[in-house]
XYZ file of C-alpha atoms in Angstrom:
410
model
C 80.768 50.313 121.374
C 81.682 53.567 123.164
C 81.842 57.032 121.598
C 85.633 56.995 122.064
C 85.904 53.829 119.954
C 83.598 55.373 117.328
C 85.785 58.490 117.161
C 88.891 56.284 116.827
C 87.277 54.356 113.963
C 86.205 57.612 112.331
C 89.780 58.928 112.474
C 91.089 55.672 110.982
C 88.613 55.994 108.096
C 89.584 59.635 107.578
C 93.255 58.687 107.582
C 92.697 56.064 104.870
C 91.003 58.680 102.638
C 93.139 61.727 103.395
C 92.856 63.614 100.106
C 89.101 63.235 99.789
C 88.584 64.127 103.447
C 90.850 67.182 103.307
C 89.111 68.527 100.198
C 85.744 68.257 101.955
C 87.118 69.811 105.137
C 88.615 72.617 103.028
C 85.210 73.466 101.539
C 83.784 73.684 105.061
C 86.787 75.760 106.161
C 86.278 78.239 103.312
C 82.609 78.657 104.170
C 83.254 79.214 107.866
C 86.274 81.481 107.284
C 84.141 83.708 105.038
C 81.403 83.819 107.652
C 83.637 84.311 110.707
C 86.035 86.624 108.851
C 83.338 89.061 107.755
C 81.597 89.078 111.128
C 84.917 89.504 112.979
C 85.861 92.428 110.742
C 82.507 94.105 111.307
C 82.700 93.598 115.074
C 86.219 95.034 115.223
C 85.304 98.021 113.035
C 82.159 98.626 115.086
C 84.225 98.575 118.283
C 86.720 101.025 116.765
C 83.955 103.390 115.658
C 82.264 103.206 119.054
C 85.529 104.197 120.732
C 86.065 107.002 118.218
C 82.600 108.486 118.727
C 82.650 108.045 122.489
C 85.966 109.917 122.674
C 84.294 112.840 120.887
C 81.402 112.771 123.319
C 77.807 111.848 122.696
C 76.554 115.316 123.698
C 77.655 117.121 120.565
C 76.448 118.032 117.091
C 78.080 119.239 113.923
C 77.065 121.882 111.400
C 78.248 121.142 107.856
C 77.440 122.228 104.341
C 76.386 118.687 103.396
C 75.319 115.363 104.886
C 77.546 112.519 105.913
C 76.936 110.692 102.631
C 76.746 107.233 104.172
C 74.993 104.905 101.692
C 74.580 101.185 101.078
C 73.956 100.261 97.433
C 71.336 102.504 95.855
C 68.904 102.474 98.774
C 70.456 105.321 100.739
C 69.983 109.005 100.060
C 72.776 110.975 98.462
C 74.208 113.777 100.604
C 72.731 117.187 99.830
C 75.422 119.660 98.737
C 75.002 123.256 99.889
C 77.182 126.329 99.575
C 80.306 126.243 101.685
C 80.381 127.479 105.265
C 82.756 130.434 105.139
C 85.380 131.388 107.697
C 83.416 134.531 108.566
C 80.173 132.540 109.010
C 81.824 130.088 111.402
C 83.406 132.818 113.540
C 80.157 134.810 113.628
C 78.276 131.739 114.808
C 80.882 131.013 117.495
C 80.629 134.582 118.778
C 76.843 134.887 118.675
C 75.685 131.502 120.047
C 74.708 132.501 123.580
C 74.386 129.114 125.284
C 76.417 127.085 127.816
C 77.828 125.030 124.928
C 81.405 125.082 123.622
C 81.866 125.836 119.914
C 84.807 124.519 117.894
C 85.659 125.425 114.298
C 87.870 123.325 112.046
C 88.805 122.992 108.371
C 90.937 120.732 106.209
C 93.710 122.939 104.826
C 95.682 120.480 102.726
C 96.316 116.801 102.123
C 99.279 114.846 100.841
C 101.876 117.213 102.304
C 105.397 116.288 103.425
C 106.792 117.301 106.823
C 110.568 117.865 107.113
C 113.057 118.516 109.891
C 116.704 118.592 108.973
C 117.512 115.464 106.958
C 114.398 113.650 108.133
C 111.089 113.767 106.294
C 107.764 111.951 106.244
C 105.917 110.318 103.380
C 103.707 112.697 101.380
C 100.602 111.659 103.304
C 100.398 114.375 105.946
C 97.096 116.179 106.382
C 97.077 119.802 107.513
C 94.079 120.616 109.685
C 93.075 124.046 110.890
C 91.505 124.240 114.374
C 90.677 126.848 116.977
C 91.405 126.552 120.693
C 88.515 124.060 121.096
C 89.267 122.009 117.972
C 91.328 119.273 119.607
C 88.724 118.616 122.308
C 85.923 118.420 119.737
C 87.789 115.633 117.938
C 88.665 113.703 121.099
C 92.392 114.460 120.789
C 94.695 114.739 123.813
C 98.146 116.277 124.177
C 101.109 114.115 125.076
C 103.576 117.008 125.171
C 103.349 120.761 124.991
C 100.266 122.963 124.923
C 97.134 123.760 122.963
C 96.609 126.839 120.782
C 95.354 129.946 122.529
C 92.302 131.840 121.280
C 94.524 134.692 120.075
C 96.806 132.317 118.139
C 93.812 130.785 116.403
C 92.577 134.223 115.262
C 95.992 135.698 114.431
C 97.263 132.722 112.430
C 100.621 132.312 114.179
C 103.218 130.018 112.591
C 102.833 127.297 115.209
C 101.592 123.734 114.986
C 100.656 120.632 116.925
C 101.817 117.382 115.342
C 100.637 113.758 115.488
C 102.670 111.096 117.285
C 103.730 109.335 114.067
C 105.182 112.554 112.647
C 107.014 113.175 115.926
C 108.597 109.694 115.858
C 109.587 109.999 112.192
C 111.166 113.437 112.378
C 112.662 113.530 115.873
C 113.584 109.879 116.623
C 112.667 110.018 120.300
C 113.954 113.531 121.048
C 111.637 116.321 122.123
C 110.082 118.174 119.162
C 108.889 121.111 121.257
C 109.973 124.555 119.997
C 111.590 122.995 116.908
C 110.898 124.488 113.457
C 109.604 122.065 110.845
C 108.693 122.527 107.205
C 105.237 121.324 106.226
C 104.706 121.838 102.518
C 105.828 125.431 101.938
C 105.281 126.513 105.528
C 107.736 126.881 108.404
C 106.007 126.070 111.662
C 107.088 125.952 115.288
C 106.026 122.793 117.139
C 104.194 123.647 120.372
C 102.544 120.295 121.049
C 102.449 116.566 120.291
C 99.269 114.496 120.331
C 98.670 111.181 122.061
C 98.520 108.341 119.533
C 94.927 107.566 118.561
C 95.335 105.339 115.486
C 93.120 105.844 112.468
C 89.352 106.075 112.318
C 87.140 106.019 109.209
C 90.090 106.514 106.889
C 91.699 109.464 108.749
C 94.698 109.208 111.052
C 95.366 112.020 113.525
C 98.814 110.497 114.081
C 99.805 111.672 110.571
C 98.237 115.130 110.839
C 99.587 118.592 111.508
C 97.201 120.965 113.263
C 97.618 124.688 112.709
C 95.685 127.744 113.982
C 92.424 128.394 112.167
C 93.480 131.601 110.391
C 96.792 130.021 109.336
C 94.802 127.216 107.718
C 92.726 129.809 105.874
C 95.880 131.405 104.478
C 97.494 128.160 103.307
C 94.320 126.329 102.217
C 94.790 124.509 98.916
C 91.056 124.710 98.153
C 89.583 127.785 96.526
C 86.271 127.342 98.343
C 86.864 125.501 101.631
C 83.936 124.708 103.882
C 84.431 125.012 107.623
C 83.009 122.536 110.112
C 81.374 123.756 113.309
C 81.143 121.379 116.265
C 79.038 122.285 119.290
C 79.752 120.396 122.515
C 76.898 120.475 125.025
C 77.658 119.958 128.736
C 74.399 118.089 129.422
C 72.431 115.765 127.171
C 69.180 117.272 128.485
C 70.132 120.584 126.851
C 71.054 119.063 123.488
C 67.752 119.511 121.638
C 67.233 123.058 122.939
C 70.724 124.128 121.899
C 70.285 122.495 118.473
C 67.161 124.635 118.030
C 68.992 127.823 119.047
C 71.967 126.935 116.839
C 69.686 126.330 113.856
C 67.948 129.688 114.287
C 71.245 131.540 114.776
C 72.932 130.000 111.763
C 69.897 130.692 109.574
C 70.263 134.346 110.535
C 73.967 134.280 109.692
C 73.197 132.698 106.291
C 70.462 135.343 105.785
C 67.732 132.778 105.117
C 64.094 133.787 104.955
C 61.655 132.192 107.374
C 60.061 130.048 104.656
C 63.351 129.117 102.955
C 64.790 125.617 103.575
C 68.046 125.410 105.502
C 71.168 125.333 103.307
C 73.216 123.518 105.927
C 72.849 120.287 107.886
C 73.068 119.579 111.592
C 74.098 116.063 112.587
C 74.271 114.679 116.101
C 77.338 112.549 116.794
C 75.291 109.580 117.997
C 73.110 109.791 114.864
C 76.183 109.339 112.658
C 77.259 106.320 114.678
C 73.770 104.827 114.529
C 73.636 105.275 110.744
C 76.987 103.540 110.367
C 75.930 100.633 112.567
C 72.661 100.211 110.643
C 74.561 100.075 107.365
C 77.057 97.583 108.789
C 74.096 95.321 109.562
C 73.357 95.057 105.819
C 76.962 94.028 105.186
C 76.706 91.448 107.979
C 73.600 89.948 106.352
C 75.485 89.648 103.056
C 78.428 88.001 104.810
C 76.180 85.499 106.570
C 74.457 84.691 103.266
C 77.810 84.032 101.549
C 78.966 81.785 104.385
C 75.683 79.856 104.540
C 75.647 79.246 100.776
C 79.201 77.930 100.925
C 78.332 75.705 103.885
C 75.314 74.297 102.022
C 77.643 73.361 99.173
C 80.063 71.827 101.658
C 77.304 69.809 103.322
C 76.193 68.421 99.942
C 79.788 67.452 99.194
C 80.135 65.827 102.604
C 76.923 63.835 102.143
C 78.197 62.617 98.772
C 81.494 61.517 100.302
C 79.715 59.686 103.116
C 77.477 57.861 100.600
C 80.574 56.819 98.655
C 82.153 55.719 101.929
C 79.114 53.580 102.756
C 79.344 51.918 99.338
C 83.081 51.298 99.639
C 82.758 49.868 103.147
C 79.717 47.656 102.535
C 81.645 44.459 103.334
C 83.091 46.092 106.481
C 79.558 46.975 107.593
C 78.469 43.395 106.919
C 81.335 42.013 109.031
C 80.467 44.386 111.926
C 76.836 43.341 111.827
C 77.786 39.672 111.627
C 79.809 39.916 114.846
C 77.003 41.656 116.731
C 76.952 45.378 115.840
C 73.353 46.610 115.844
C 71.996 49.343 113.477
C 72.370 52.001 116.205
C 76.122 51.367 116.483
C 76.620 51.550 112.702
C 74.541 54.725 112.503
C 76.533 56.404 115.294
C 79.827 55.427 113.651
C 79.026 57.147 110.367
C 77.409 60.165 112.060
C 80.471 60.688 114.249
C 82.725 60.375 111.188
C 80.761 63.134 109.405
C 80.886 65.359 112.499
C 84.657 64.827 112.908
C 85.274 65.853 109.278
C 83.154 68.975 109.832
C 84.986 69.853 113.044
C 88.359 69.509 111.308
C 87.268 71.883 108.569
C 85.548 74.137 111.094
C 88.662 74.511 113.237
C 90.703 75.565 110.193
C 87.968 77.905 108.977
C 87.397 79.599 112.322
C 91.126 80.158 112.885
C 91.665 81.532 109.379
C 88.495 83.646 109.615
C 89.583 85.282 112.883
C 93.068 86.013 111.525
C 91.698 87.366 108.235
C 89.015 89.467 109.923
C 91.430 91.019 112.409
C 94.046 91.628 109.712
C 91.511 93.627 107.683
C 90.373 95.411 110.843
C 93.927 96.391 111.795
C 94.574 97.720 108.285
C 91.441 99.860 108.660
C 92.622 101.174 112.009
C 90.490 98.878 114.168
C 91.568 96.731 117.097
C 92.256 92.996 117.507
C 89.383 91.022 119.017
C 88.735 87.371 119.795
C 85.066 86.720 118.882
C 84.225 83.972 121.366
C 80.571 84.010 120.353
C 81.518 83.318 116.718
C 83.970 80.584 117.769
C 81.345 78.753 119.848
C 78.672 79.351 117.202
C 81.015 78.158 114.451
C 81.721 74.837 116.168
C 78.032 74.369 116.915
C 77.296 75.014 113.230
C 79.913 72.420 112.262
C 78.255 69.782 114.442
C 74.861 70.637 112.941
C 76.185 70.411 109.363
C 77.888 67.092 110.187
C 74.702 65.607 111.643
C 72.521 66.837 108.752
C 74.973 65.661 106.082
C 75.772 62.358 107.735
C 72.306 61.288 108.836
C 71.074 59.836 105.520
C 74.324 57.943 104.715
C 74.437 56.681 108.321
C 70.815 55.544 108.148
C 71.484 53.825 104.814
C 74.495 52.008 106.288
C 72.549 50.908 109.383
C 69.818 49.323 107.231
C 72.142 47.161 105.090
C 71.381 43.471 105.232
C 74.466 41.715 106.721
C 74.232 38.740 104.357
C 73.952 40.915 101.259
C 76.681 43.205 102.596
C 79.082 40.269 103.017
C 78.443 39.178 99.420
C 79.217 42.697 98.075
C 82.248 42.906 95.813
């Protein structure tokens, strides 16, 4: 008997027990969809974060008043809070750092604002960010229309702004927003630039942000004690460690720290943040794999039970096949192939649903759509393995039935 005939017989058996087969296939589908879905989400998010960090440049570091605060469970360290980095501290550092690096200063001025132009307005989810003339470059942002802020505008706090692409589409419906006056919160600002769409990354979307000169952000800041962020972009990776050392010494002087006093600020390299995120995503991936494997173990037990029931129900059929010349190997292959076919049916549903679910979550988080070929191939291989493991004992039991006793079975 050929494999094609065995597959045909397996499909006939599955067709005669549709409900039972579909329930088993569904358990396998749920297990694989959980496994593939989680891994697809993590891969898509990792790809999005890699693109976000690479656009900012690997040769950069950031000075903040606290750590990144990335933790998994209770094993990670809590971020250390220090006193805020003041506007004057940031500008002094930018002026005094005598290296070939480029210094950018930024601050979050307000969140949940509404931008208006005429009768059009946005949802109250607009973030107002204050940046200097280097702020856009430090965040990997490019201009689609218009110009950047000048150094004098950043220090004088002019009533100008650069808006994200989503705000431009909402307020101006395809017309040019340049030199138009918009209301953002309680502020009237002249649009001098529009950013290229970048999507969202790590919960923040530059497409829904309004960027204003640094001093203007200081004047309109909704926080009583804002902390400014300093980003230093180094032209050559070979100079990175040396410039970090000079920046540390200079900022300690600005903060008036004694030689023996610990630093009350933190310096984080951009690639270190990415590495920390990727390491923490690995823990989530392990949890996802564990959930999927546990579900698949349950599915394999259920499949083995169904195959044992099938052997019992088809005892007379097995006896007839043996009586007309089928040897134990043929019977064993028939039941093994049937178990594998059921697994592949459930696996196909699970892999498809897992990819769709994983990418849907990724797109909601601002990631990109990916087709995880490795997970697809691995998922089908896993299905075959589960089918063989679950079907081997029932198939062996069927192949060892005595044909005479099998024919007498009622």
